[in-house]
mmCIF file of C-alpha atoms in Angstrom:
data_model
loop_
_atom_site.group_PDB
_atom_site.id
_atom_site.type_symbol
_atom_site.label_atom_id
_atom_site.label_comp_id
_atom_site.label_asym_id
_atom_site.label_seq_id
_atom_site.Cartn_x
_atom_site.Cartn_y
_atom_site.Cartn_z
ATOM 1 C CA MET A 1 101.398 96.679 40.667
ATOM 2 C CA ARG A 2 98.077 95.148 39.647
ATOM 3 C CA HIS A 3 95.264 97.640 39.164
ATOM 4 C CA VAL A 4 92.270 96.914 41.404
ATOM 5 C CA PRO A 5 88.913 98.324 40.234
ATOM 6 C CA VAL A 6 87.467 100.886 42.644
ATOM 7 C CA GLU A 7 84.162 98.995 42.866
ATOM 8 C CA GLN A 8 86.040 95.905 44.037
ATOM 9 C CA ILE A 9 87.749 97.938 46.766
ATOM 10 C CA PHE A 10 84.399 99.311 47.926
ATOM 11 C CA LEU A 11 82.910 95.823 47.815
ATOM 12 C CA TRP A 12 85.617 94.464 50.103
ATOM 13 C CA ILE A 13 85.300 97.435 52.465
ATOM 14 C CA SER A 14 81.531 96.967 52.761
ATOM 15 C CA ILE A 15 81.842 93.204 53.287
ATOM 16 C CA LEU A 16 84.492 93.609 55.993
ATOM 17 C CA LEU A 17 82.455 96.291 57.792
ATOM 18 C CA ILE A 18 79.294 94.153 57.712
ATOM 19 C CA ILE A 19 81.200 91.126 59.015
ATOM 20 C CA SER A 20 82.722 93.300 61.753
ATOM 21 C CA LEU A 21 79.295 94.563 62.824
ATOM 22 C CA GLY A 22 78.132 90.975 63.075
ATOM 23 C CA ALA A 23 81.242 90.133 65.082
ATOM 24 C CA SER A 24 80.539 92.971 67.529
ATOM 25 C CA LYS A 25 77.104 91.505 68.194
ATOM 26 C CA LEU A 26 78.555 88.007 68.552
ATOM 27 C CA SER A 27 81.307 89.113 70.946
ATOM 28 C CA GLY A 28 78.837 89.857 73.739
ATOM 29 C CA LYS A 29 77.398 86.355 73.520
ATOM 30 C CA ILE A 30 80.649 84.378 73.405
ATOM 31 C CA GLY A 31 82.561 86.637 75.822
ATOM 32 C CA ILE A 32 85.419 87.533 73.450
ATOM 33 C CA PRO A 33 86.198 91.259 73.049
ATOM 34 C CA ALA A 34 85.015 92.651 69.710
ATOM 35 C CA LEU A 35 88.404 94.256 69.080
ATOM 36 C CA LEU A 36 90.057 90.846 68.965
ATOM 37 C CA LEU A 37 87.464 89.650 66.482
ATOM 38 C CA PHE A 38 88.120 92.704 64.288
ATOM 39 C CA LEU A 39 91.824 91.840 64.259
ATOM 40 C CA GLY A 40 91.009 88.233 63.401
ATOM 41 C CA ILE A 41 88.751 89.283 60.528
ATOM 42 C CA GLY A 42 91.550 91.454 59.162
ATOM 43 C CA MET A 43 94.007 88.563 59.351
ATOM 44 C CA LEU A 44 91.567 86.166 57.665
ATOM 45 C CA ALA A 45 90.958 88.701 54.893
ATOM 46 C CA GLY A 46 94.707 89.078 54.334
ATOM 47 C CA SER A 47 96.989 87.323 51.883
ATOM 48 C CA ALA A 48 97.464 84.358 54.229
ATOM 49 C CA GLY A 49 93.726 84.020 54.868
ATOM 50 C CA PHE A 50 90.600 83.346 52.853
ATOM 51 C CA GLY A 51 90.332 86.865 51.454
ATOM 52 C CA GLY A 52 93.725 86.890 49.753
ATOM 53 C CA ILE A 53 94.099 90.659 50.156
ATOM 54 C CA TYR A 54 97.792 91.534 50.071
ATOM 55 C CA PHE A 55 98.572 94.525 52.248
ATOM 56 C CA ASN A 56 102.081 95.397 53.355
ATOM 57 C CA ASN A 57 102.127 99.167 53.753
ATOM 58 C CA PRO A 58 103.022 100.266 57.315
ATOM 59 C CA TYR A 59 102.658 103.940 56.337
ATOM 60 C CA ILE A 60 98.988 103.590 55.359
ATOM 61 C CA ALA A 61 98.352 101.444 58.445
ATOM 62 C CA GLN A 62 99.953 104.117 60.612
ATOM 63 C CA LEU A 63 97.965 106.890 58.894
ATOM 64 C CA ILE A 64 94.648 105.114 59.508
ATOM 65 C CA GLY A 65 95.699 104.167 63.032
ATOM 66 C CA VAL A 66 96.694 107.711 63.998
ATOM 67 C CA ALA A 67 93.450 109.127 62.568
ATOM 68 C CA ALA A 68 91.450 106.525 64.491
ATOM 69 C CA LEU A 69 93.346 107.190 67.696
ATOM 70 C CA ILE A 70 92.702 110.942 67.403
ATOM 71 C CA PHE A 71 88.928 110.430 67.362
ATOM 72 C CA ILE A 72 88.998 107.649 69.978
ATOM 73 C CA LEU A 73 90.796 109.963 72.412
ATOM 74 C CA PHE A 74 88.532 112.906 71.610
ATOM 75 C CA SER A 75 85.343 110.868 71.960
ATOM 76 C CA GLY A 76 86.484 109.293 75.220
ATOM 77 C CA ALA A 77 87.468 112.686 76.619
ATOM 78 C CA ILE A 78 84.295 114.569 75.668
ATOM 79 C CA ASN A 79 82.190 111.755 77.153
ATOM 80 C CA THR A 80 84.122 111.810 80.435
ATOM 81 C CA ASN A 81 82.236 112.986 83.504
ATOM 82 C CA TRP A 82 84.329 115.921 84.751
ATOM 83 C CA ASN A 83 83.009 115.632 88.300
ATOM 84 C CA ASN A 84 84.279 112.045 88.457
ATOM 85 C CA VAL A 85 87.623 112.984 86.892
ATOM 86 C CA LYS A 86 88.277 115.623 89.574
ATOM 87 C CA LYS A 87 88.113 112.912 92.226
ATOM 88 C CA VAL A 88 90.715 110.653 90.613
ATOM 89 C CA TYR A 89 92.815 112.849 88.325
ATOM 90 C CA LEU A 90 95.930 112.577 90.550
ATOM 91 C CA SER A 91 95.740 108.779 90.441
ATOM 92 C CA GLY A 92 95.039 108.816 86.707
ATOM 93 C CA THR A 93 97.949 111.170 86.051
ATOM 94 C CA SER A 94 100.272 109.013 88.140
ATOM 95 C CA LEU A 95 99.257 105.886 86.224
ATOM 96 C CA SER A 96 99.676 107.596 82.858
ATOM 97 C CA THR A 97 103.178 108.884 83.646
ATOM 98 C CA ILE A 98 104.921 106.899 86.396
ATOM 99 C CA GLY A 99 103.005 103.757 85.438
ATOM 100 C CA VAL A 100 104.065 103.991 81.794
ATOM 101 C CA PHE A 101 107.723 104.586 82.737
ATOM 102 C CA VAL A 102 107.874 101.697 85.222
ATOM 103 C CA THR A 103 106.151 99.304 82.811
ATOM 104 C CA ALA A 104 108.519 100.228 79.977
ATOM 105 C CA LEU A 105 111.572 99.829 82.206
ATOM 106 C CA LEU A 106 110.544 96.445 83.640
ATOM 107 C CA VAL A 107 109.627 94.987 80.238
ATOM 108 C CA SER A 108 112.829 96.293 78.649
ATOM 109 C CA VAL A 109 115.068 94.729 81.313
ATOM 110 C CA PHE A 110 113.221 91.412 80.994
ATOM 111 C CA VAL A 111 113.407 91.440 77.180
ATOM 112 C CA TYR A 112 117.087 92.455 77.221
ATOM 113 C CA TYR A 113 118.042 89.278 79.082
ATOM 114 C CA LEU A 114 115.570 87.095 77.167
ATOM 115 C CA LEU A 115 116.280 88.144 73.568
ATOM 116 C CA ASN A 116 119.220 89.094 71.420
ATOM 117 C CA LEU A 117 118.379 92.801 71.371
ATOM 118 C CA SER A 118 120.408 95.814 72.440
ATOM 119 C CA PHE A 119 119.216 97.604 75.555
ATOM 120 C CA ILE A 120 117.897 100.564 73.525
ATOM 121 C CA GLU A 121 115.968 98.171 71.253
ATOM 122 C CA SER A 122 114.615 96.391 74.342
ATOM 123 C CA LEU A 123 113.643 99.747 75.834
ATOM 124 C CA LEU A 124 111.896 100.604 72.554
ATOM 125 C CA LEU A 125 109.814 97.424 72.786
ATOM 126 C CA GLY A 126 109.000 98.247 76.417
ATOM 127 C CA ALA A 127 107.961 101.790 75.481
ATOM 128 C CA ILE A 128 105.706 100.563 72.668
ATOM 129 C CA VAL A 129 103.732 98.228 74.965
ATOM 130 C CA SER A 130 103.852 100.510 78.012
ATOM 131 C CA SER A 131 100.483 102.218 77.620
ATOM 132 C CA THR A 132 97.026 100.766 78.014
ATOM 133 C CA ASP A 133 94.698 101.262 75.080
ATOM 134 C CA ALA A 134 91.717 103.613 75.157
ATOM 135 C CA ALA A 135 89.868 101.789 72.377
ATOM 136 C CA ALA A 136 90.258 98.408 74.057
ATOM 137 C CA VAL A 137 89.470 99.620 77.585
ATOM 138 C CA PHE A 138 86.472 101.762 76.651
ATOM 139 C CA SER A 139 85.037 99.031 74.421
ATOM 140 C CA VAL A 140 85.486 96.149 76.857
ATOM 141 C CA LEU A 141 84.448 97.993 80.030
ATOM 142 C CA ARG A 142 81.317 99.458 78.515
ATOM 143 C CA SER A 143 80.260 96.424 76.477
ATOM 144 C CA ASN A 144 80.816 93.868 79.231
ATOM 145 C CA LYS A 145 78.787 95.950 81.676
ATOM 146 C CA THR A 146 81.067 95.061 84.540
ATOM 147 C CA ASN A 147 79.228 97.524 86.810
ATOM 148 C CA ILE A 148 82.255 98.384 88.911
ATOM 149 C CA ASP A 149 82.483 101.466 91.127
ATOM 150 C CA GLU A 150 82.254 104.714 89.166
ATOM 151 C CA ASN A 151 85.515 106.134 90.551
ATOM 152 C CA LEU A 152 87.310 102.889 89.742
ATOM 153 C CA GLN A 153 86.024 102.822 86.178
ATOM 154 C CA THR A 154 86.819 106.516 85.724
ATOM 155 C CA VAL A 155 90.457 106.160 86.780
ATOM 156 C CA ILE A 156 90.884 103.151 84.477
ATOM 157 C CA GLU A 157 89.396 105.023 81.521
ATOM 158 C CA LEU A 158 91.285 108.218 82.396
ATOM 159 C CA GLU A 159 94.567 106.306 82.471
ATOM 160 C CA SER A 160 93.906 104.553 79.158
ATOM 161 C CA ALA A 161 92.982 107.810 77.428
ATOM 162 C CA SER A 162 95.836 109.908 78.838
ATOM 163 C CA ASN A 163 98.845 107.550 78.844
ATOM 164 C CA ASP A 164 99.192 107.256 75.060
ATOM 165 C CA PRO A 165 101.059 110.594 74.732
ATOM 166 C CA MET A 166 103.715 109.380 77.173
ATOM 167 C CA ALA A 167 104.191 106.126 75.242
ATOM 168 C CA VAL A 168 104.406 108.091 71.984
ATOM 169 C CA LEU A 169 107.053 110.382 73.494
ATOM 170 C CA PHE A 170 109.170 107.443 74.692
ATOM 171 C CA THR A 171 108.846 105.641 71.370
ATOM 172 C CA ILE A 172 109.764 108.633 69.210
ATOM 173 C CA SER A 173 112.662 109.554 71.515
ATOM 174 C CA LEU A 174 114.147 106.053 71.415
ATOM 175 C CA ILE A 175 113.762 105.845 67.637
ATOM 176 C CA ARG A 176 115.688 109.117 67.452
ATOM 177 C CA ILE A 177 118.527 107.588 69.496
ATOM 178 C CA LEU A 178 118.606 104.566 67.167
ATOM 179 C CA THR A 179 118.465 106.533 63.908
ATOM 180 C CA VAL A 180 120.072 109.958 64.530
ATOM 181 C CA ALA A 181 123.759 110.008 65.391
ATOM 182 C CA ASN A 182 125.063 112.008 68.362
ATOM 183 C CA THR A 183 121.646 112.373 70.010
ATOM 184 C CA THR A 184 122.169 113.111 73.692
ATOM 185 C CA TYR A 185 119.841 112.462 76.615
ATOM 186 C CA LEU A 186 119.698 116.236 77.138
ATOM 187 C CA ASP A 187 118.264 116.508 73.612
ATOM 188 C CA LEU A 188 115.616 113.938 74.516
ATOM 189 C CA LEU A 189 114.627 115.770 77.699
ATOM 190 C CA GLN A 190 114.240 118.952 75.694
ATOM 191 C CA ILE A 191 112.064 117.153 73.114
ATOM 192 C CA ILE A 192 109.851 115.633 75.816
ATOM 193 C CA PHE A 193 109.441 118.963 77.628
ATOM 194 C CA THR A 194 108.572 120.723 74.360
ATOM 195 C CA GLN A 195 106.073 118.043 73.337
ATOM 196 C CA ILE A 196 104.228 118.106 76.661
ATOM 197 C CA SER A 197 104.269 121.905 77.055
ATOM 198 C CA ILE A 198 103.005 122.698 73.554
ATOM 199 C CA GLY A 199 100.460 119.868 73.753
ATOM 200 C CA LEU A 200 99.016 121.240 76.999
ATOM 201 C CA ILE A 201 98.971 124.865 75.803
ATOM 202 C CA LEU A 202 97.333 124.212 72.428
ATOM 203 C CA GLY A 203 94.964 121.647 73.919
ATOM 204 C CA TRP A 204 93.798 124.236 76.452
ATOM 205 C CA ILE A 205 93.455 126.919 73.755
ATOM 206 C CA MET A 206 91.487 124.700 71.342
ATOM 207 C CA GLY A 207 89.363 123.245 74.144
ATOM 208 C CA SER A 208 88.457 126.776 75.223
ATOM 209 C CA ILE A 209 87.719 128.330 71.831
ATOM 210 C CA SER A 210 86.094 125.357 70.047
ATOM 211 C CA PRO A 211 82.753 125.636 71.934
ATOM 212 C CA TRP A 212 82.807 129.404 71.268
ATOM 213 C CA ILE A 213 83.327 128.794 67.539
ATOM 214 C CA ILE A 214 80.481 126.257 67.439
ATOM 215 C CA ASN A 215 78.159 128.700 69.225
ATOM 216 C CA LYS A 216 79.062 131.748 67.161
ATOM 217 C CA ILE A 217 79.203 130.316 63.665
ATOM 218 C CA LYS A 218 75.845 130.099 61.923
ATOM 219 C CA LEU A 219 75.828 127.176 59.492
ATOM 220 C CA GLU A 220 72.969 126.627 57.074
ATOM 221 C CA GLN A 221 72.554 122.907 57.820
ATOM 222 C CA ASP A 222 72.769 121.142 61.182
ATOM 223 C CA GLY A 223 74.793 118.324 59.602
ATOM 224 C CA LEU A 224 77.619 120.761 58.868
ATOM 225 C CA TYR A 225 78.342 121.100 62.596
ATOM 226 C CA SER A 226 79.631 117.519 62.561
ATOM 227 C CA VAL A 227 82.011 118.476 59.769
ATOM 228 C CA LEU A 228 83.087 121.486 61.836
ATOM 229 C CA VAL A 229 83.917 119.302 64.840
ATOM 230 C CA ILE A 230 85.930 116.893 62.675
ATOM 231 C CA SER A 231 87.833 119.878 61.268
ATOM 232 C CA LEU A 232 88.550 121.306 64.729
ATOM 233 C CA VAL A 233 89.793 117.968 66.073
ATOM 234 C CA LEU A 234 92.061 117.333 63.077
ATOM 235 C CA PHE A 235 93.303 120.938 63.203
ATOM 236 C CA THR A 236 94.130 120.579 66.908
ATOM 237 C CA TYR A 237 96.214 117.463 66.298
ATOM 238 C CA SER A 238 97.960 118.694 63.159
ATOM 239 C CA ILE A 239 98.820 122.228 64.339
ATOM 240 C CA THR A 240 100.147 120.861 67.633
ATOM 241 C CA THR A 241 102.263 118.229 65.902
ATOM 242 C CA THR A 242 103.511 120.780 63.340
ATOM 243 C CA MET A 243 104.696 122.959 66.235
ATOM 244 C CA ASN A 244 106.546 119.932 67.714
ATOM 245 C CA GLY A 245 103.936 119.375 70.420
ATOM 246 C CA ASN A 246 102.149 116.168 71.334
ATOM 247 C CA GLY A 247 98.988 116.141 69.232
ATOM 248 C CA PHE A 248 97.370 113.252 71.106
ATOM 249 C CA LEU A 249 97.680 115.096 74.412
ATOM 250 C CA ALA A 250 96.221 118.265 72.832
ATOM 251 C CA VAL A 251 93.238 116.391 71.362
ATOM 252 C CA TYR A 252 92.499 114.651 74.652
ATOM 253 C CA LEU A 253 92.647 117.904 76.634
ATOM 254 C CA THR A 254 90.444 119.607 74.014
ATOM 255 C CA GLY A 255 87.814 116.904 74.436
ATOM 256 C CA LEU A 256 87.956 117.125 78.236
ATOM 257 C CA LEU A 257 87.454 120.895 78.224
ATOM 258 C CA MET A 258 84.649 120.732 75.647
ATOM 259 C CA GLY A 259 82.915 118.103 77.744
ATOM 260 C CA ARG A 260 82.733 120.547 80.665
ATOM 261 C CA VAL A 261 80.743 123.269 78.920
ATOM 262 C CA ARG A 262 77.516 123.651 76.984
ATOM 263 C CA PHE A 263 77.488 124.440 73.280
ATOM 264 C CA ASN A 264 75.031 124.187 70.416
ATOM 265 C CA HIS A 265 74.090 120.680 69.209
ATOM 266 C CA LYS A 266 76.343 119.141 71.864
ATOM 267 C CA LYS A 267 74.298 115.965 72.361
ATOM 268 C CA LYS A 268 74.002 115.314 68.610
ATOM 269 C CA LEU A 269 77.692 116.003 68.068
ATOM 270 C CA ILE A 270 78.657 113.583 70.836
ATOM 271 C CA HIS A 271 76.493 110.857 69.254
ATOM 272 C CA PHE A 272 78.111 111.562 65.889
ATOM 273 C CA SER A 273 81.539 111.408 67.515
ATOM 274 C CA ASP A 274 80.689 107.980 68.941
ATOM 275 C CA SER A 275 79.701 106.720 65.476
ATOM 276 C CA ILE A 276 82.875 108.044 63.871
ATOM 277 C CA THR A 277 84.920 106.474 66.660
ATOM 278 C CA TRP A 278 83.390 103.044 66.088
ATOM 279 C CA LEU A 279 83.954 103.289 62.335
ATOM 280 C CA MET A 280 87.568 104.349 62.807
ATOM 281 C CA GLN A 281 88.099 101.701 65.471
ATOM 282 C CA ILE A 282 86.834 98.913 63.203
ATOM 283 C CA ALA A 283 88.849 100.218 60.246
ATOM 284 C CA MET A 284 91.971 100.480 62.388
ATOM 285 C CA PHE A 285 91.824 96.907 63.683
ATOM 286 C CA LEU A 286 90.950 95.507 60.259
ATOM 287 C CA VAL A 287 93.914 97.251 58.631
ATOM 288 C CA LEU A 288 96.278 96.218 61.420
ATOM 289 C CA GLY A 289 95.044 92.647 60.992
ATOM 290 C CA LEU A 290 95.737 92.859 57.255
ATOM 291 C CA LEU A 291 99.247 94.130 57.967
ATOM 292 C CA VAL A 292 100.192 90.985 59.892
ATOM 293 C CA PHE A 293 101.440 87.809 58.225
ATOM 294 C CA PRO A 294 100.520 84.923 60.589
ATOM 295 C CA SER A 295 103.357 82.732 59.288
ATOM 296 C CA GLN A 296 105.843 85.214 60.742
ATOM 297 C CA LEU A 297 104.297 84.869 64.209
ATOM 298 C CA VAL A 298 104.526 81.094 64.492
ATOM 299 C CA GLY A 299 108.277 80.839 64.989
ATOM 300 C CA VAL A 300 108.402 83.002 68.127
ATOM 301 C CA ILE A 301 105.138 82.092 69.869
ATOM 302 C CA TRP A 302 106.806 80.788 73.022
ATOM 303 C CA ILE A 303 108.843 84.011 73.377
ATOM 304 C CA ASP A 304 105.711 86.082 72.775
ATOM 305 C CA ILE A 305 103.804 84.173 75.453
ATOM 306 C CA ILE A 306 106.591 84.597 78.033
ATOM 307 C CA ILE A 307 106.833 88.369 77.429
ATOM 308 C CA ALA A 308 103.041 88.791 77.383
ATOM 309 C CA PHE A 309 102.598 86.979 80.690
ATOM 310 C CA PHE A 310 105.469 88.912 82.266
ATOM 311 C CA LEU A 311 103.743 92.134 81.242
ATOM 312 C CA ILE A 312 100.337 91.007 82.539
ATOM 313 C CA ILE A 313 101.396 89.287 85.770
ATOM 314 C CA VAL A 314 104.550 91.168 86.821
ATOM 315 C CA ALA A 315 105.196 94.507 85.080
ATOM 316 C CA ARG A 316 101.631 95.836 85.048
ATOM 317 C CA PRO A 317 100.806 95.089 88.716
ATOM 318 C CA ILE A 318 104.142 96.481 89.947
ATOM 319 C CA SER A 319 103.659 99.691 87.947
ATOM 320 C CA VAL A 320 100.107 100.106 89.274
ATOM 321 C CA PHE A 321 101.049 99.537 92.920
ATOM 322 C CA ILE A 322 103.978 101.973 92.659
ATOM 323 C CA SER A 323 101.855 104.605 90.890
ATOM 324 C CA LEU A 324 98.971 104.297 93.375
ATOM 325 C CA MET A 325 101.089 103.963 96.492
ATOM 326 C CA PHE A 326 99.493 107.030 98.109
ATOM 327 C CA SER A 327 96.059 106.805 96.516
ATOM 328 C CA GLN A 328 92.683 106.094 98.121
ATOM 329 C CA PHE A 329 92.297 102.759 96.305
ATOM 330 C CA ASN A 330 92.517 99.572 98.351
ATOM 331 C CA MET A 331 94.317 96.335 97.488
ATOM 332 C CA ARG A 332 91.399 94.752 95.606
ATOM 333 C CA GLU A 333 90.826 97.902 93.550
ATOM 334 C CA LYS A 334 94.519 98.111 92.646
ATOM 335 C CA LEU A 335 94.431 94.488 91.526
ATOM 336 C CA MET A 336 91.414 95.273 89.349
ATOM 337 C CA ILE A 337 93.167 98.294 87.829
ATOM 338 C CA SER A 338 96.170 96.045 87.162
ATOM 339 C CA TRP A 339 94.022 93.484 85.382
ATOM 340 C CA VAL A 340 92.314 96.038 83.134
ATOM 341 C CA GLY A 341 95.658 97.129 81.697
ATOM 342 C CA LEU A 342 94.573 96.099 78.213
ATOM 343 C CA ARG A 343 96.934 96.534 75.304
ATOM 344 C CA GLY A 344 95.255 97.232 71.987
ATOM 345 C CA ALA A 345 95.708 99.140 68.760
ATOM 346 C CA VAL A 346 98.026 101.827 70.150
ATOM 347 C CA PRO A 347 101.033 99.497 70.673
ATOM 348 C CA ILE A 348 100.524 98.050 67.171
ATOM 349 C CA ILE A 349 100.337 101.552 65.687
ATOM 350 C CA LEU A 350 103.475 102.571 67.596
ATOM 351 C CA ALA A 351 105.184 99.412 66.334
ATOM 352 C CA THR A 352 104.791 100.748 62.775
ATOM 353 C CA PHE A 353 106.981 103.762 63.655
ATOM 354 C CA PRO A 354 110.230 101.686 63.810
ATOM 355 C CA LEU A 355 109.201 99.946 60.550
ATOM 356 C CA ILE A 356 108.924 103.263 58.726
ATOM 357 C CA ALA A 357 112.135 104.583 60.324
ATOM 358 C CA ASP A 358 114.062 101.407 59.302
ATOM 359 C CA VAL A 359 115.102 100.682 62.871
ATOM 360 C CA PRO A 360 117.114 97.443 63.247
ATOM 361 C CA ASN A 361 114.936 94.431 64.203
ATOM 362 C CA ALA A 362 111.797 96.530 63.556
ATOM 363 C CA LYS A 363 109.871 93.663 61.942
ATOM 364 C CA GLY A 364 110.649 91.331 64.844
ATOM 365 C CA ILE A 365 109.524 94.010 67.324
ATOM 366 C CA PHE A 366 106.289 94.500 65.365
ATOM 367 C CA ASN A 367 105.487 90.767 65.456
ATOM 368 C CA LEU A 368 106.224 90.588 69.189
ATOM 369 C CA VAL A 369 103.983 93.568 69.886
ATOM 370 C CA PHE A 370 101.148 92.131 67.807
ATOM 371 C CA PHE A 371 101.131 88.856 69.718
ATOM 372 C CA ILE A 372 101.385 90.634 73.079
ATOM 373 C CA VAL A 373 98.284 92.665 72.161
ATOM 374 C CA ILE A 374 96.345 89.560 71.132
ATOM 375 C CA THR A 375 97.281 87.809 74.379
ATOM 376 C CA SER A 376 96.371 90.827 76.493
ATOM 377 C CA VAL A 377 92.957 91.386 74.910
ATOM 378 C CA LEU A 378 92.124 87.676 74.825
ATOM 379 C CA ILE A 379 93.082 86.887 78.436
ATOM 380 C CA GLN A 380 92.545 90.163 80.296
ATOM 381 C CA GLY A 381 89.643 91.429 78.214
ATOM 382 C CA THR A 382 87.730 88.151 78.376
ATOM 383 C CA LEU A 383 88.133 87.791 82.141
ATOM 384 C CA ILE A 384 87.401 91.379 83.262
ATOM 385 C CA SER A 385 83.867 90.605 84.443
ATOM 386 C CA PHE A 386 85.095 87.415 86.145
ATOM 387 C CA MET A 387 87.893 89.291 87.956
ATOM 388 C CA ALA A 388 85.449 91.977 89.117
ATOM 389 C CA HIS A 389 83.283 89.198 90.554
ATOM 390 C CA ILE A 390 86.239 87.417 92.214
ATOM 391 C CA LEU A 391 87.489 90.661 93.748
ATOM 392 C CA LYS A 392 83.952 91.502 94.879
ATOM 393 C CA LEU A 393 83.958 94.846 93.092
ATOM 394 C CA LYS A 394 80.707 94.518 91.164
ATOM 395 C CA LYS A 395 78.018 96.937 92.255
#
């Protein structure tokens, strides 16, 4: 392996970050979501692009992606208005559980009859793309300034931030079926119950004691409180995962509970959390862009387009209308929630799990997922403001 000088690595990192910052400013003017531009920059910097950077390490991509997702979920949760959440938490919970299951099932059945995959492999693909993405939704909704009703925006953001754990559970469970012999469905139910239970318990514990720790500890420098928060968030995820719980669920619940109470330096720590989230978000999309080889996408574009449009036009709306059958939202609001079902980095990160586990057809699944994400962000993300106007939901 060729040795790359450390200064050259830092040079490339700085150049890519500067270009990404410029792209974020440009995205608002041309109407293309910044996240898509970050992906594009990563692809252009890769071995098949102008940069010539060869990167083919799913493990590192997954490591960066998981770290980014941890802070994206925490930042989104701690910034959530608890009073608004109380009004829509039943709808949000329904979307993040029933909605994820229905989406995964519909996509898997469609893919099973369209492609030469086993039903479990098809279900794995459906599970990977079943959740909406917090990074994509938060970024697009807040940057586009769609000005939709506060309850409507809250339930969309709540769903996107809370449905990732369910998608992770489905993905890991299906990979276990494909890689571990004699795994029964009873085993999977036990795993899912354990993951959710431990995630909720440790998330509640860490969300309750973290503000107390911040208030009681007396650090010499104010800047050290930011380091303390990073440590608490990473500890919450890692200890929960080590105990076979769902770390993403624990981190999200920790952020929600911390957002409800006062603690020292809260405003400054929230601003710092936002900055870290943006840095991690940019890094995540750049690395995921580097991981993709565009030449491998060309051969299956028509299949990708068919699956992507089925997800956007059929699976997502059906899952939303089933999940919100007894909610207070009207037809137009449900259509808007359906349209803002953006896929983003989370499905791509989850698609690295089969690669690392050597699941059959893992590379093909990864390429399909990547194109589905691009299609979702490009079409749905670009037209969110337009759809809000058409549905007469702008304030």
